[in-house]
């Protein structure tokens, strides 16, 4: 039995809704087919966006969407994606499958998608193969209200009002696909490029995101901050609002990766152990950031995270299409608890990717759409958005060791919303054993107002023929009285419980 004490009067940090952000790249069937089918499609759509997908995403309260990449961002030339569609340039998507990109989804379509989702926008600019002028003109095109060549062009293309860019990424993975740069070189480019990401409307500042490290490349984080810190807050507001971090869970390493659905018990624990590594990464990169930015003005932006397996047999390897099981549900639950716990520094995170790519929340096939186990976990965790992290301590947690892989049996995080409702999300990582968690509120009595779980046999997943094998189901294995609750968590489960003060 593990014991959880919730110090419900002790609010630790604000959970930015953007921690529950998403990522959509021009990769495989994420944008095309998955989200955008075009106005003339037989699939029901509004302005080209699939209605089923938009509806499902709205239920997640998607707070923010990143686009157009990823690696694609540093090959993207935005002017190819504006104006009449029949005139738009076709290009080869060299990174992802070598397919033809017809640019029918461009800047106007992205903002239309975000309008339909009601979410914030995160545009990723091109440093690797683009110019300062190109980046600066894109920002002018999107956000300048007055008379200027780019604002006039936007108006000519049918959008009179400027849009809002909430976040702008100055390059992507510039240590790799974004130009294979060394950190000091990229840092100098960051200084230069960001200068021309102009904020035309002071009421709508654009938060600038500097390209950060791959996994545990602490040297990158340190060097980039060394070269830029004379401009970081509080000395120079508006220079750098975020520093990114990318981390994917590859169960069998980068080369082999491993199957999404066919894995043994040892690989289950190995995968979850690797998901837990996010905590160490965020902590260690955070310590470096603390040296330059002790007041935490610069957010850690984990703008790519999730599982990355060998793609589904018979699919284009460049499309990164993979299935999603209860294992992915646990990876999501573990990772989101880590982000909540570090919400003093982590200000945004983007699950990679939204539809049909990597750890997607939705999969589509023609006019069919299914929700993955990860979707259901994101739905459970939506209550944490904009909440305040509560101090909580878990004791008596068993450690499970299989082969060389160890994990704690339970992970959790707790937040309180503006109405005083407390949300607890708690994971049981054990394949075989239930877990009893005894919960104590340090202050006051509570009752349960909602409780759900996502659970199943570890390989369980949804298919187009059986779309509801894994769902978010009612959780009833609890007792609650006065300031205590006792939960009996199913094996391999993600549980969400909401408590109201009595
Ligand atoms: O999400 C897939 C790819 O992973 C992105 O394009 C890139 O940034 C990362 O390497």
PDB file of N, CA and C in Angstrom, residues 414-501:
ATOM      1  N   UNK A 414      -1.128  16.304  -8.487  1.00  0.00           N
ATOM      2  CA  UNK A 414      -2.396  16.812  -7.964  1.00  0.00           C
ATOM      3  C   UNK A 414      -2.465  18.309  -8.235  1.00  0.00           C
ATOM      4  N   UNK A 415      -3.638  18.769  -8.663  1.00  0.00           N
ATOM      5  CA  UNK A 415      -3.801  20.218  -8.847  1.00  0.00           C
ATOM      6  C   UNK A 415      -5.168  20.653  -8.339  1.00  0.00           C
ATOM      7  N   UNK A 416      -5.278  21.957  -8.148  1.00  0.00           N
ATOM      8  CA  UNK A 416      -6.572  22.516  -7.742  1.00  0.00           C
ATOM      9  C   UNK A 416      -6.964  23.582  -8.758  1.00  0.00           C
ATOM     10  N   UNK A 417      -8.245  23.609  -9.126  1.00  0.00           N
ATOM     11  CA  UNK A 417      -8.668  24.606 -10.121  1.00  0.00           C
ATOM     12  C   UNK A 417      -9.256  25.843  -9.436  1.00  0.00           C
ATOM     13  N   UNK A 418      -9.724  26.779 -10.251  1.00  0.00           N
ATOM     14  CA  UNK A 418     -10.206  28.053  -9.713  1.00  0.00           C
ATOM     15  C   UNK A 418     -11.413  27.879  -8.800  1.00  0.00           C
ATOM     16  N   UNK A 419     -12.169  26.782  -8.985  1.00  0.00           N
ATOM     17  CA  UNK A 419     -13.345  26.540  -8.149  1.00  0.00           C
ATOM     18  C   UNK A 419     -13.033  25.686  -6.926  1.00  0.00           C
ATOM     19  N   UNK A 420     -11.764  25.408  -6.730  1.00  0.00           N
ATOM     20  CA  UNK A 420     -11.368  24.631  -5.549  1.00  0.00           C
ATOM     21  C   UNK A 420     -11.487  23.125  -5.758  1.00  0.00           C
ATOM     22  N   UNK A 421     -11.808  22.687  -6.967  1.00  0.00           N
ATOM     23  CA  UNK A 421     -11.893  21.237  -7.225  1.00  0.00           C
ATOM     24  C   UNK A 421     -10.473  20.692  -7.385  1.00  0.00           C
ATOM     25  N   UNK A 422     -10.203  19.612  -6.705  1.00  0.00           N
ATOM     26  CA  UNK A 422      -8.865  19.004  -6.743  1.00  0.00           C
ATOM     27  C   UNK A 422      -8.882  17.809  -7.710  1.00  0.00           C
ATOM     28  N   UNK A 423      -7.892  17.785  -8.607  1.00  0.00           N
ATOM     29  CA  UNK A 423      -7.757  16.659  -9.545  1.00  0.00           C
ATOM     30  C   UNK A 423      -6.492  15.886  -9.216  1.00  0.00           C
ATOM     31  N   UNK A 424      -6.658  14.596  -8.991  1.00  0.00           N
ATOM     32  CA  UNK A 424      -5.518  13.696  -8.764  1.00  0.00           C
ATOM     33  C   UNK A 424      -5.421  12.765  -9.966  1.00  0.00           C
ATOM     34  N   UNK A 425      -4.218  12.671 -10.549  1.00  0.00           N
ATOM     35  CA  UNK A 425      -3.987  11.673 -11.596  1.00  0.00           C
ATOM     36  C   UNK A 425      -2.901  10.739 -11.099  1.00  0.00           C
ATOM     37  N   UNK A 426      -3.203   9.453 -11.128  1.00  0.00           N
ATOM     38  CA  UNK A 426      -2.316   8.483 -10.487  1.00  0.00           C
ATOM     39  C   UNK A 426      -2.216   7.240 -11.371  1.00  0.00           C
ATOM     40  N   UNK A 427      -0.975   6.753 -11.513  1.00  0.00           N
ATOM     41  CA  UNK A 427      -0.726   5.641 -12.427  1.00  0.00           C
ATOM     42  C   UNK A 427      -0.241   4.413 -11.656  1.00  0.00           C
ATOM     43  N   UNK A 428      -0.753   3.266 -12.032  1.00  0.00           N
ATOM     44  CA  UNK A 428      -0.212   2.002 -11.525  1.00  0.00           C
ATOM     45  C   UNK A 428       0.578   1.353 -12.656  1.00  0.00           C
ATOM     46  N   UNK A 429       1.894   1.273 -12.476  1.00  0.00           N
ATOM     47  CA  UNK A 429       2.773   0.794 -13.545  1.00  0.00           C
ATOM     48  C   UNK A 429       2.896  -0.734 -13.578  1.00  0.00           C
ATOM     49  N   UNK A 430       2.376  -1.378 -12.543  1.00  0.00           N
ATOM     50  CA  UNK A 430       2.525  -2.837 -12.466  1.00  0.00           C
ATOM     51  C   UNK A 430       1.649  -3.535 -13.508  1.00  0.00           C
ATOM     52  N   UNK A 431       2.223  -4.540 -14.147  1.00  0.00           N
ATOM     53  CA  UNK A 431       1.446  -5.314 -15.122  1.00  0.00           C
ATOM     54  C   UNK A 431       0.423  -6.201 -14.415  1.00  0.00           C
ATOM     55  N   UNK A 432       0.836  -6.769 -13.252  1.00  0.00           N
ATOM     56  CA  UNK A 432       0.010  -7.826 -12.646  1.00  0.00           C
ATOM     57  C   UNK A 432      -0.777  -7.412 -11.417  1.00  0.00           C
ATOM     58  N   UNK A 433      -0.221  -6.474 -10.655  1.00  0.00           N
ATOM     59  CA  UNK A 433      -0.783  -6.263  -9.316  1.00  0.00           C
ATOM     60  C   UNK A 433      -1.605  -4.987  -9.204  1.00  0.00           C
ATOM     61  N   UNK A 434      -2.694  -5.125  -8.457  1.00  0.00           N
ATOM     62  CA  UNK A 434      -3.444  -3.927  -8.080  1.00  0.00           C
ATOM     63  C   UNK A 434      -2.598  -3.129  -7.088  1.00  0.00           C
ATOM     64  N   UNK A 435      -2.997  -1.913  -6.824  1.00  0.00           N
ATOM     65  CA  UNK A 435      -2.294  -1.137  -5.804  1.00  0.00           C
ATOM     66  C   UNK A 435      -3.316  -0.340  -4.994  1.00  0.00           C
ATOM     67  N   UNK A 436      -3.172  -0.431  -3.682  1.00  0.00           N
ATOM     68  CA  UNK A 436      -4.036   0.381  -2.823  1.00  0.00           C
ATOM     69  C   UNK A 436      -3.293   1.661  -2.478  1.00  0.00           C
ATOM     70  N   UNK A 437      -3.949   2.778  -2.713  1.00  0.00           N
ATOM     71  CA  UNK A 437      -3.345   4.068  -2.365  1.00  0.00           C
ATOM     72  C   UNK A 437      -4.246   4.721  -1.327  1.00  0.00           C
ATOM     73  N   UNK A 438      -3.646   5.027  -0.188  1.00  0.00           N
ATOM     74  CA  UNK A 438      -4.421   5.710   0.839  1.00  0.00           C
ATOM     75  C   UNK A 438      -4.120   7.211   0.737  1.00  0.00           C
ATOM     76  N   UNK A 439      -5.170   7.988   0.536  1.00  0.00           N
ATOM     77  CA  UNK A 439      -5.019   9.429   0.308  1.00  0.00           C
ATOM     78  C   UNK A 439      -5.471  10.182   1.555  1.00  0.00           C
ATOM     79  N   UNK A 440      -4.665  11.144   1.978  1.00  0.00           N
ATOM     80  CA  UNK A 440      -5.057  11.990   3.111  1.00  0.00           C
ATOM     81  C   UNK A 440      -4.953  13.455   2.700  1.00  0.00           C
ATOM     82  N   UNK A 441      -6.021  14.203   2.924  1.00  0.00           N
ATOM     83  CA  UNK A 441      -5.960  15.655   2.705  1.00  0.00           C
ATOM     84  C   UNK A 441      -5.521  16.308   4.007  1.00  0.00           C
ATOM     85  N   UNK A 442      -4.510  17.141   3.911  1.00  0.00           N
ATOM     86  CA  UNK A 442      -3.982  17.753   5.133  1.00  0.00           C
ATOM     87  C   UNK A 442      -4.996  18.693   5.766  1.00  0.00           C
ATOM     88  N   UNK A 443      -5.888  19.208   4.960  1.00  0.00           N
ATOM     89  CA  UNK A 443      -6.784  20.235   5.490  1.00  0.00           C
ATOM     90  C   UNK A 443      -8.204  20.067   4.932  1.00  0.00           C
ATOM     91  N   UNK A 444      -9.160  19.680   5.765  1.00  0.00           N
ATOM     92  CA  UNK A 444     -10.561  19.642   5.348  1.00  0.00           C
ATOM     93  C   UNK A 444     -11.019  18.298   4.817  1.00  0.00           C
ATOM     94  N   UNK A 445     -12.335  18.195   4.654  1.00  0.00           N
ATOM     95  CA  UNK A 445     -12.952  16.949   4.192  1.00  0.00           C
ATOM     96  C   UNK A 445     -13.377  17.078   2.733  1.00  0.00           C
ATOM     97  N   UNK A 446     -13.323  15.969   2.063  1.00  0.00           N
ATOM     98  CA  UNK A 446     -13.594  15.978   0.614  1.00  0.00           C
ATOM     99  C   UNK A 446     -14.513  14.848   0.208  1.00  0.00           C
ATOM    100  N   UNK A 447     -15.190  15.052  -0.939  1.00  0.00           N
ATOM    101  CA  UNK A 447     -15.958  13.963  -1.550  1.00  0.00           C
ATOM    102  C   UNK A 447     -15.555  13.831  -3.011  1.00  0.00           C
ATOM    103  N   UNK A 448     -15.754  12.658  -3.563  1.00  0.00           N
ATOM    104  CA  UNK A 448     -15.399  12.410  -4.969  1.00  0.00           C
ATOM    105  C   UNK A 448     -16.548  12.871  -5.859  1.00  0.00           C
ATOM    106  N   UNK A 449     -16.237  13.663  -6.871  1.00  0.00           N
ATOM    107  CA  UNK A 449     -17.306  14.079  -7.787  1.00  0.00           C
ATOM    108  C   UNK A 449     -17.161  13.457  -9.180  1.00  0.00           C
ATOM    109  N   UNK A 450     -16.002  12.924  -9.495  1.00  0.00           N
ATOM    110  CA  UNK A 450     -15.822  12.262 -10.788  1.00  0.00           C
ATOM    111  C   UNK A 450     -14.591  11.375 -10.688  1.00  0.00           C
ATOM    112  N   UNK A 451     -14.661  10.219 -11.306  1.00  0.00           N
ATOM    113  CA  UNK A 451     -13.485   9.323 -11.276  1.00  0.00           C
ATOM    114  C   UNK A 451     -13.513   8.429 -12.514  1.00  0.00           C
ATOM    115  N   UNK A 452     -12.390   8.401 -13.223  1.00  0.00           N
ATOM    116  CA  UNK A 452     -12.312   7.539 -14.417  1.00  0.00           C
ATOM    117  C   UNK A 452     -10.972   6.807 -14.434  1.00  0.00           C
ATOM    118  N   UNK A 453     -10.927   5.751 -15.221  1.00  0.00           N
ATOM    119  CA  UNK A 453      -9.656   5.050 -15.419  1.00  0.00           C
ATOM    120  C   UNK A 453      -9.513   4.640 -16.880  1.00  0.00           C
ATOM    121  N   UNK A 454      -8.253   4.530 -17.297  1.00  0.00           N
ATOM    122  CA  UNK A 454      -7.911   3.959 -18.599  1.00  0.00           C
ATOM    123  C   UNK A 454      -7.039   2.758 -18.270  1.00  0.00           C
ATOM    124  N   UNK A 455      -7.519   1.586 -18.596  1.00  0.00           N
ATOM    125  CA  UNK A 455      -6.789   0.386 -18.205  1.00  0.00           C
ATOM    126  C   UNK A 455      -7.065  -0.748 -19.176  1.00  0.00           C
ATOM    127  N   UNK A 456      -6.312  -1.822 -19.035  1.00  0.00           N
ATOM    128  CA  UNK A 456      -6.520  -2.981 -19.904  1.00  0.00           C
ATOM    129  C   UNK A 456      -5.264  -3.831 -19.904  1.00  0.00           C
ATOM    130  N   UNK A 457      -5.334  -4.908 -20.625  1.00  0.00           N
ATOM    131  CA  UNK A 457      -4.168  -5.766 -20.831  1.00  0.00           C
ATOM    132  C   UNK A 457      -3.119  -4.907 -21.539  1.00  0.00           C
ATOM    133  N   UNK A 458      -1.849  -5.121 -21.235  1.00  0.00           N
ATOM    134  CA  UNK A 458      -0.824  -4.147 -21.652  1.00  0.00           C
ATOM    135  C   UNK A 458      -0.752  -3.906 -23.161  1.00  0.00           C
ATOM    136  N   UNK A 459      -1.180  -4.902 -23.966  1.00  0.00           N
ATOM    137  CA  UNK A 459      -1.122  -4.708 -25.424  1.00  0.00           C
ATOM    138  C   UNK A 459      -2.435  -4.152 -25.986  1.00  0.00           C
ATOM    139  N   UNK A 460      -3.417  -3.956 -25.126  1.00  0.00           N
ATOM    140  CA  UNK A 460      -4.750  -3.566 -25.622  1.00  0.00           C
ATOM    141  C   UNK A 460      -4.679  -2.259 -26.404  1.00  0.00           C
ATOM    142  N   UNK A 461      -5.377  -2.232 -27.518  1.00  0.00           N
ATOM    143  CA  UNK A 461      -5.406  -1.019 -28.348  1.00  0.00           C
ATOM    144  C   UNK A 461      -6.676  -1.010 -29.178  1.00  0.00           C
ATOM    145  N   UNK A 462      -6.969   0.126 -29.742  1.00  0.00           N
ATOM    146  CA  UNK A 462      -8.174   0.282 -30.564  1.00  0.00           C
ATOM    147  C   UNK A 462      -7.811   0.133 -32.035  1.00  0.00           C
ATOM    148  N   UNK A 463      -8.729  -0.460 -32.780  1.00  0.00           N
ATOM    149  CA  UNK A 463      -8.534  -0.587 -34.221  1.00  0.00           C
ATOM    150  C   UNK A 463      -9.787  -0.050 -34.919  1.00  0.00           C
ATOM    151  N   UNK A 464      -9.729   0.038 -36.221  1.00  0.00           N
ATOM    152  CA  UNK A 464     -10.895   0.559 -36.948  1.00  0.00           C
ATOM    153  C   UNK A 464     -12.061  -0.434 -36.881  1.00  0.00           C
ATOM    154  N   UNK A 465     -11.742  -1.711 -36.659  1.00  0.00           N
ATOM    155  CA  UNK A 465     -12.817  -2.701 -36.500  1.00  0.00           C
ATOM    156  C   UNK A 465     -13.305  -2.785 -35.058  1.00  0.00           C
ATOM    157  N   UNK A 466     -12.430  -2.494 -34.143  1.00  0.00           N
ATOM    158  CA  UNK A 466     -12.787  -2.549 -32.708  1.00  0.00           C
ATOM    159  C   UNK A 466     -12.301  -1.258 -32.054  1.00  0.00           C
ATOM    160  N   UNK A 467     -13.052  -0.183 -32.229  1.00  0.00           N
ATOM    161  CA  UNK A 467     -12.563   1.145 -31.818  1.00  0.00           C
ATOM    162  C   UNK A 467     -12.666   1.442 -30.327  1.00  0.00           C
ATOM    163  N   UNK A 468     -13.343   0.558 -29.566  1.00  0.00           N
ATOM    164  CA  UNK A 468     -13.543   0.897 -28.157  1.00  0.00           C
ATOM    165  C   UNK A 468     -13.055  -0.191 -27.211  1.00  0.00           C
ATOM    166  N   UNK A 469     -11.949  -0.812 -27.584  1.00  0.00           N
ATOM    167  CA  UNK A 469     -11.330  -1.795 -26.678  1.00  0.00           C
ATOM    168  C   UNK A 469     -10.793  -1.057 -25.446  1.00  0.00           C
ATOM    169  N   UNK A 470     -10.159   0.073 -25.701  1.00  0.00           N
ATOM    170  CA  UNK A 470      -9.653   0.901 -24.602  1.00  0.00           C
ATOM    171  C   UNK A 470     -10.437   2.214 -24.612  1.00  0.00           C
ATOM    172  N   UNK A 471     -11.071   2.522 -23.489  1.00  0.00           N
ATOM    173  CA  UNK A 471     -11.814   3.785 -23.385  1.00  0.00           C
ATOM    174  C   UNK A 471     -11.547   4.382 -22.004  1.00  0.00           C
ATOM    175  N   UNK A 472     -12.105   5.529 -21.783  1.00  0.00           N
ATOM    176  CA  UNK A 472     -12.065   6.106 -20.437  1.00  0.00           C
ATOM    177  C   UNK A 472     -13.332   5.615 -19.739  1.00  0.00           C
ATOM    178  N   UNK A 473     -13.156   4.794 -18.734  1.00  0.00           N
ATOM    179  CA  UNK A 473     -14.324   4.190 -18.092  1.00  0.00           C
ATOM    180  C   UNK A 473     -14.435   4.685 -16.649  1.00  0.00           C
ATOM    181  N   UNK A 474     -15.624   4.480 -16.073  1.00  0.00           N
ATOM    182  CA  UNK A 474     -15.837   4.924 -14.685  1.00  0.00           C
ATOM    183  C   UNK A 474     -14.919   4.151 -13.749  1.00  0.00           C
ATOM    184  N   UNK A 475     -14.380   4.842 -12.777  1.00  0.00           N
ATOM    185  CA  UNK A 475     -13.560   4.205 -11.739  1.00  0.00           C
ATOM    186  C   UNK A 475     -14.380   4.208 -10.451  1.00  0.00           C
ATOM    187  N   UNK A 476     -14.629   3.012  -9.938  1.00  0.00           N
ATOM    188  CA  UNK A 476     -15.511   2.923  -8.766  1.00  0.00           C
ATOM    189  C   UNK A 476     -14.837   2.285  -7.557  1.00  0.00           C
ATOM    190  N   UNK A 477     -13.579   1.865  -7.720  1.00  0.00           N
ATOM    191  CA  UNK A 477     -12.923   1.137  -6.625  1.00  0.00           C
ATOM    192  C   UNK A 477     -12.307   2.108  -5.622  1.00  0.00           C
ATOM    193  N   UNK A 478     -13.155   2.851  -4.981  1.00  0.00           N
ATOM    194  CA  UNK A 478     -12.640   3.779  -3.968  1.00  0.00           C
ATOM    195  C   UNK A 478     -13.647   3.923  -2.836  1.00  0.00           C
ATOM    196  N   UNK A 479     -13.116   4.356  -1.701  1.00  0.00           N
ATOM    197  CA  UNK A 479     -13.972   4.772  -0.582  1.00  0.00           C
ATOM    198  C   UNK A 479     -13.465   6.123  -0.158  1.00  0.00           C
ATOM    199  N   UNK A 480     -14.384   6.987   0.226  1.00  0.00           N
ATOM    200  CA  UNK A 480     -13.969   8.333   0.609  1.00  0.00           C
ATOM    201  C   UNK A 480     -14.792   8.785   1.803  1.00  0.00           C
ATOM    202  N   UNK A 481     -14.140   9.205   2.862  1.00  0.00           N
ATOM    203  CA  UNK A 481     -14.839   9.696   4.049  1.00  0.00           C
ATOM    204  C   UNK A 481     -13.941  10.708   4.745  1.00  0.00           C
ATOM    205  N   UNK A 482     -14.574  11.779   5.201  1.00  0.00           N
ATOM    206  CA  UNK A 482     -13.858  12.869   5.881  1.00  0.00           C
ATOM    207  C   UNK A 482     -12.645  13.304   5.051  1.00  0.00           C
ATOM    208  N   UNK A 483     -11.455  13.260   5.651  1.00  0.00           N
ATOM    209  CA  UNK A 483     -10.296  13.760   4.891  1.00  0.00           C
ATOM    210  C   UNK A 483      -9.468  12.620   4.295  1.00  0.00           C
ATOM    211  N   UNK A 484     -10.102  11.482   4.131  1.00  0.00           N
ATOM    212  CA  UNK A 484      -9.345  10.333   3.605  1.00  0.00           C
ATOM    213  C   UNK A 484     -10.076   9.635   2.463  1.00  0.00           C
ATOM    214  N   UNK A 485      -9.283   9.058   1.593  1.00  0.00           N
ATOM    215  CA  UNK A 485      -9.846   8.210   0.532  1.00  0.00           C
ATOM    216  C   UNK A 485      -8.932   7.011   0.354  1.00  0.00           C
ATOM    217  N   UNK A 486      -9.517   5.907  -0.004  1.00  0.00           N
ATOM    218  CA  UNK A 486      -8.717   4.713  -0.307  1.00  0.00           C
ATOM    219  C   UNK A 486      -9.046   4.294  -1.729  1.00  0.00           C
ATOM    220  N   UNK A 487      -8.012   4.204  -2.556  1.00  0.00           N
ATOM    221  CA  UNK A 487      -8.200   3.860  -3.967  1.00  0.00           C
ATOM    222  C   UNK A 487      -7.591   2.499  -4.211  1.00  0.00           C
ATOM    223  N   UNK A 488      -8.269   1.686  -4.979  1.00  0.00           N
ATOM    224  CA  UNK A 488      -7.659   0.423  -5.407  1.00  0.00           C
ATOM    225  C   UNK A 488      -7.462   0.509  -6.917  1.00  0.00           C
ATOM    226  N   UNK A 489      -6.211   0.726  -7.299  1.00  0.00           N
ATOM    227  CA  UNK A 489      -5.902   0.947  -8.717  1.00  0.00           C
ATOM    228  C   UNK A 489      -5.728  -0.380  -9.430  1.00  0.00           C
ATOM    229  N   UNK A 490      -6.326  -0.482 -10.593  1.00  0.00           N
ATOM    230  CA  UNK A 490      -6.162  -1.686 -11.414  1.00  0.00           C
ATOM    231  C   UNK A 490      -4.715  -1.768 -11.908  1.00  0.00           C
ATOM    232  N   UNK A 491      -4.225  -2.986 -12.214  1.00  0.00           N
ATOM    233  CA  UNK A 491      -2.891  -3.081 -12.826  1.00  0.00           C
ATOM    234  C   UNK A 491      -2.872  -2.307 -14.138  1.00  0.00           C
ATOM    235  N   UNK A 492      -1.720  -1.818 -14.519  1.00  0.00           N
ATOM    236  CA  UNK A 492      -1.510  -1.051 -15.765  1.00  0.00           C
ATOM    237  C   UNK A 492      -2.664  -0.085 -16.016  1.00  0.00           C
ATOM    238  N   UNK A 493      -2.743   0.924 -15.171  1.00  0.00           N
ATOM    239  CA  UNK A 493      -3.887   1.838 -15.266  1.00  0.00           C
ATOM    240  C   UNK A 493      -3.475   3.290 -15.042  1.00  0.00           C
ATOM    241  N   UNK A 494      -4.264   4.156 -15.633  1.00  0.00           N
ATOM    242  CA  UNK A 494      -4.160   5.605 -15.399  1.00  0.00           C
ATOM    243  C   UNK A 494      -5.518   6.022 -14.831  1.00  0.00           C
ATOM    244  N   UNK A 495      -5.490   6.591 -13.637  1.00  0.00           N
ATOM    245  CA  UNK A 495      -6.745   6.925 -12.953  1.00  0.00           C
ATOM    246  C   UNK A 495      -6.792   8.420 -12.656  1.00  0.00           C
ATOM    247  N   UNK A 496      -7.988   8.988 -12.837  1.00  0.00           N
ATOM    248  CA  UNK A 496      -8.189  10.412 -12.552  1.00  0.00           C
ATOM    249  C   UNK A 496      -9.362  10.529 -11.581  1.00  0.00           C
ATOM    250  N   UNK A 497      -9.149  11.275 -10.502  1.00  0.00           N
ATOM    251  CA  UNK A 497     -10.211  11.457  -9.505  1.00  0.00           C
ATOM    252  C   UNK A 497     -10.325  12.930  -9.166  1.00  0.00           C
ATOM    253  N   UNK A 498     -11.548  13.414  -9.125  1.00  0.00           N
ATOM    254  CA  UNK A 498     -11.781  14.824  -8.765  1.00  0.00           C
ATOM    255  C   UNK A 498     -12.489  14.880  -7.413  1.00  0.00           C
ATOM    256  N   UNK A 499     -11.977  15.730  -6.555  1.00  0.00           N
ATOM    257  CA  UNK A 499     -12.505  15.862  -5.204  1.00  0.00           C
ATOM    258  C   UNK A 499     -13.024  17.274  -4.982  1.00  0.00           C
ATOM    259  N   UNK A 500     -14.163  17.325  -4.267  1.00  0.00           N
ATOM    260  CA  UNK A 500     -14.731  18.633  -3.916  1.00  0.00           C
ATOM    261  C   UNK A 500     -14.772  18.733  -2.397  1.00  0.00           C
ATOM    262  N   UNK A 501     -14.514  19.913  -1.903  1.00  0.00           N
ATOM    263  CA  UNK A 501     -14.535  20.137  -0.464  1.00  0.00           C
ATOM    264  C   UNK A 501     -15.965  19.988   0.062  1.00  0.00           C
TER     265      UNK A 501
END
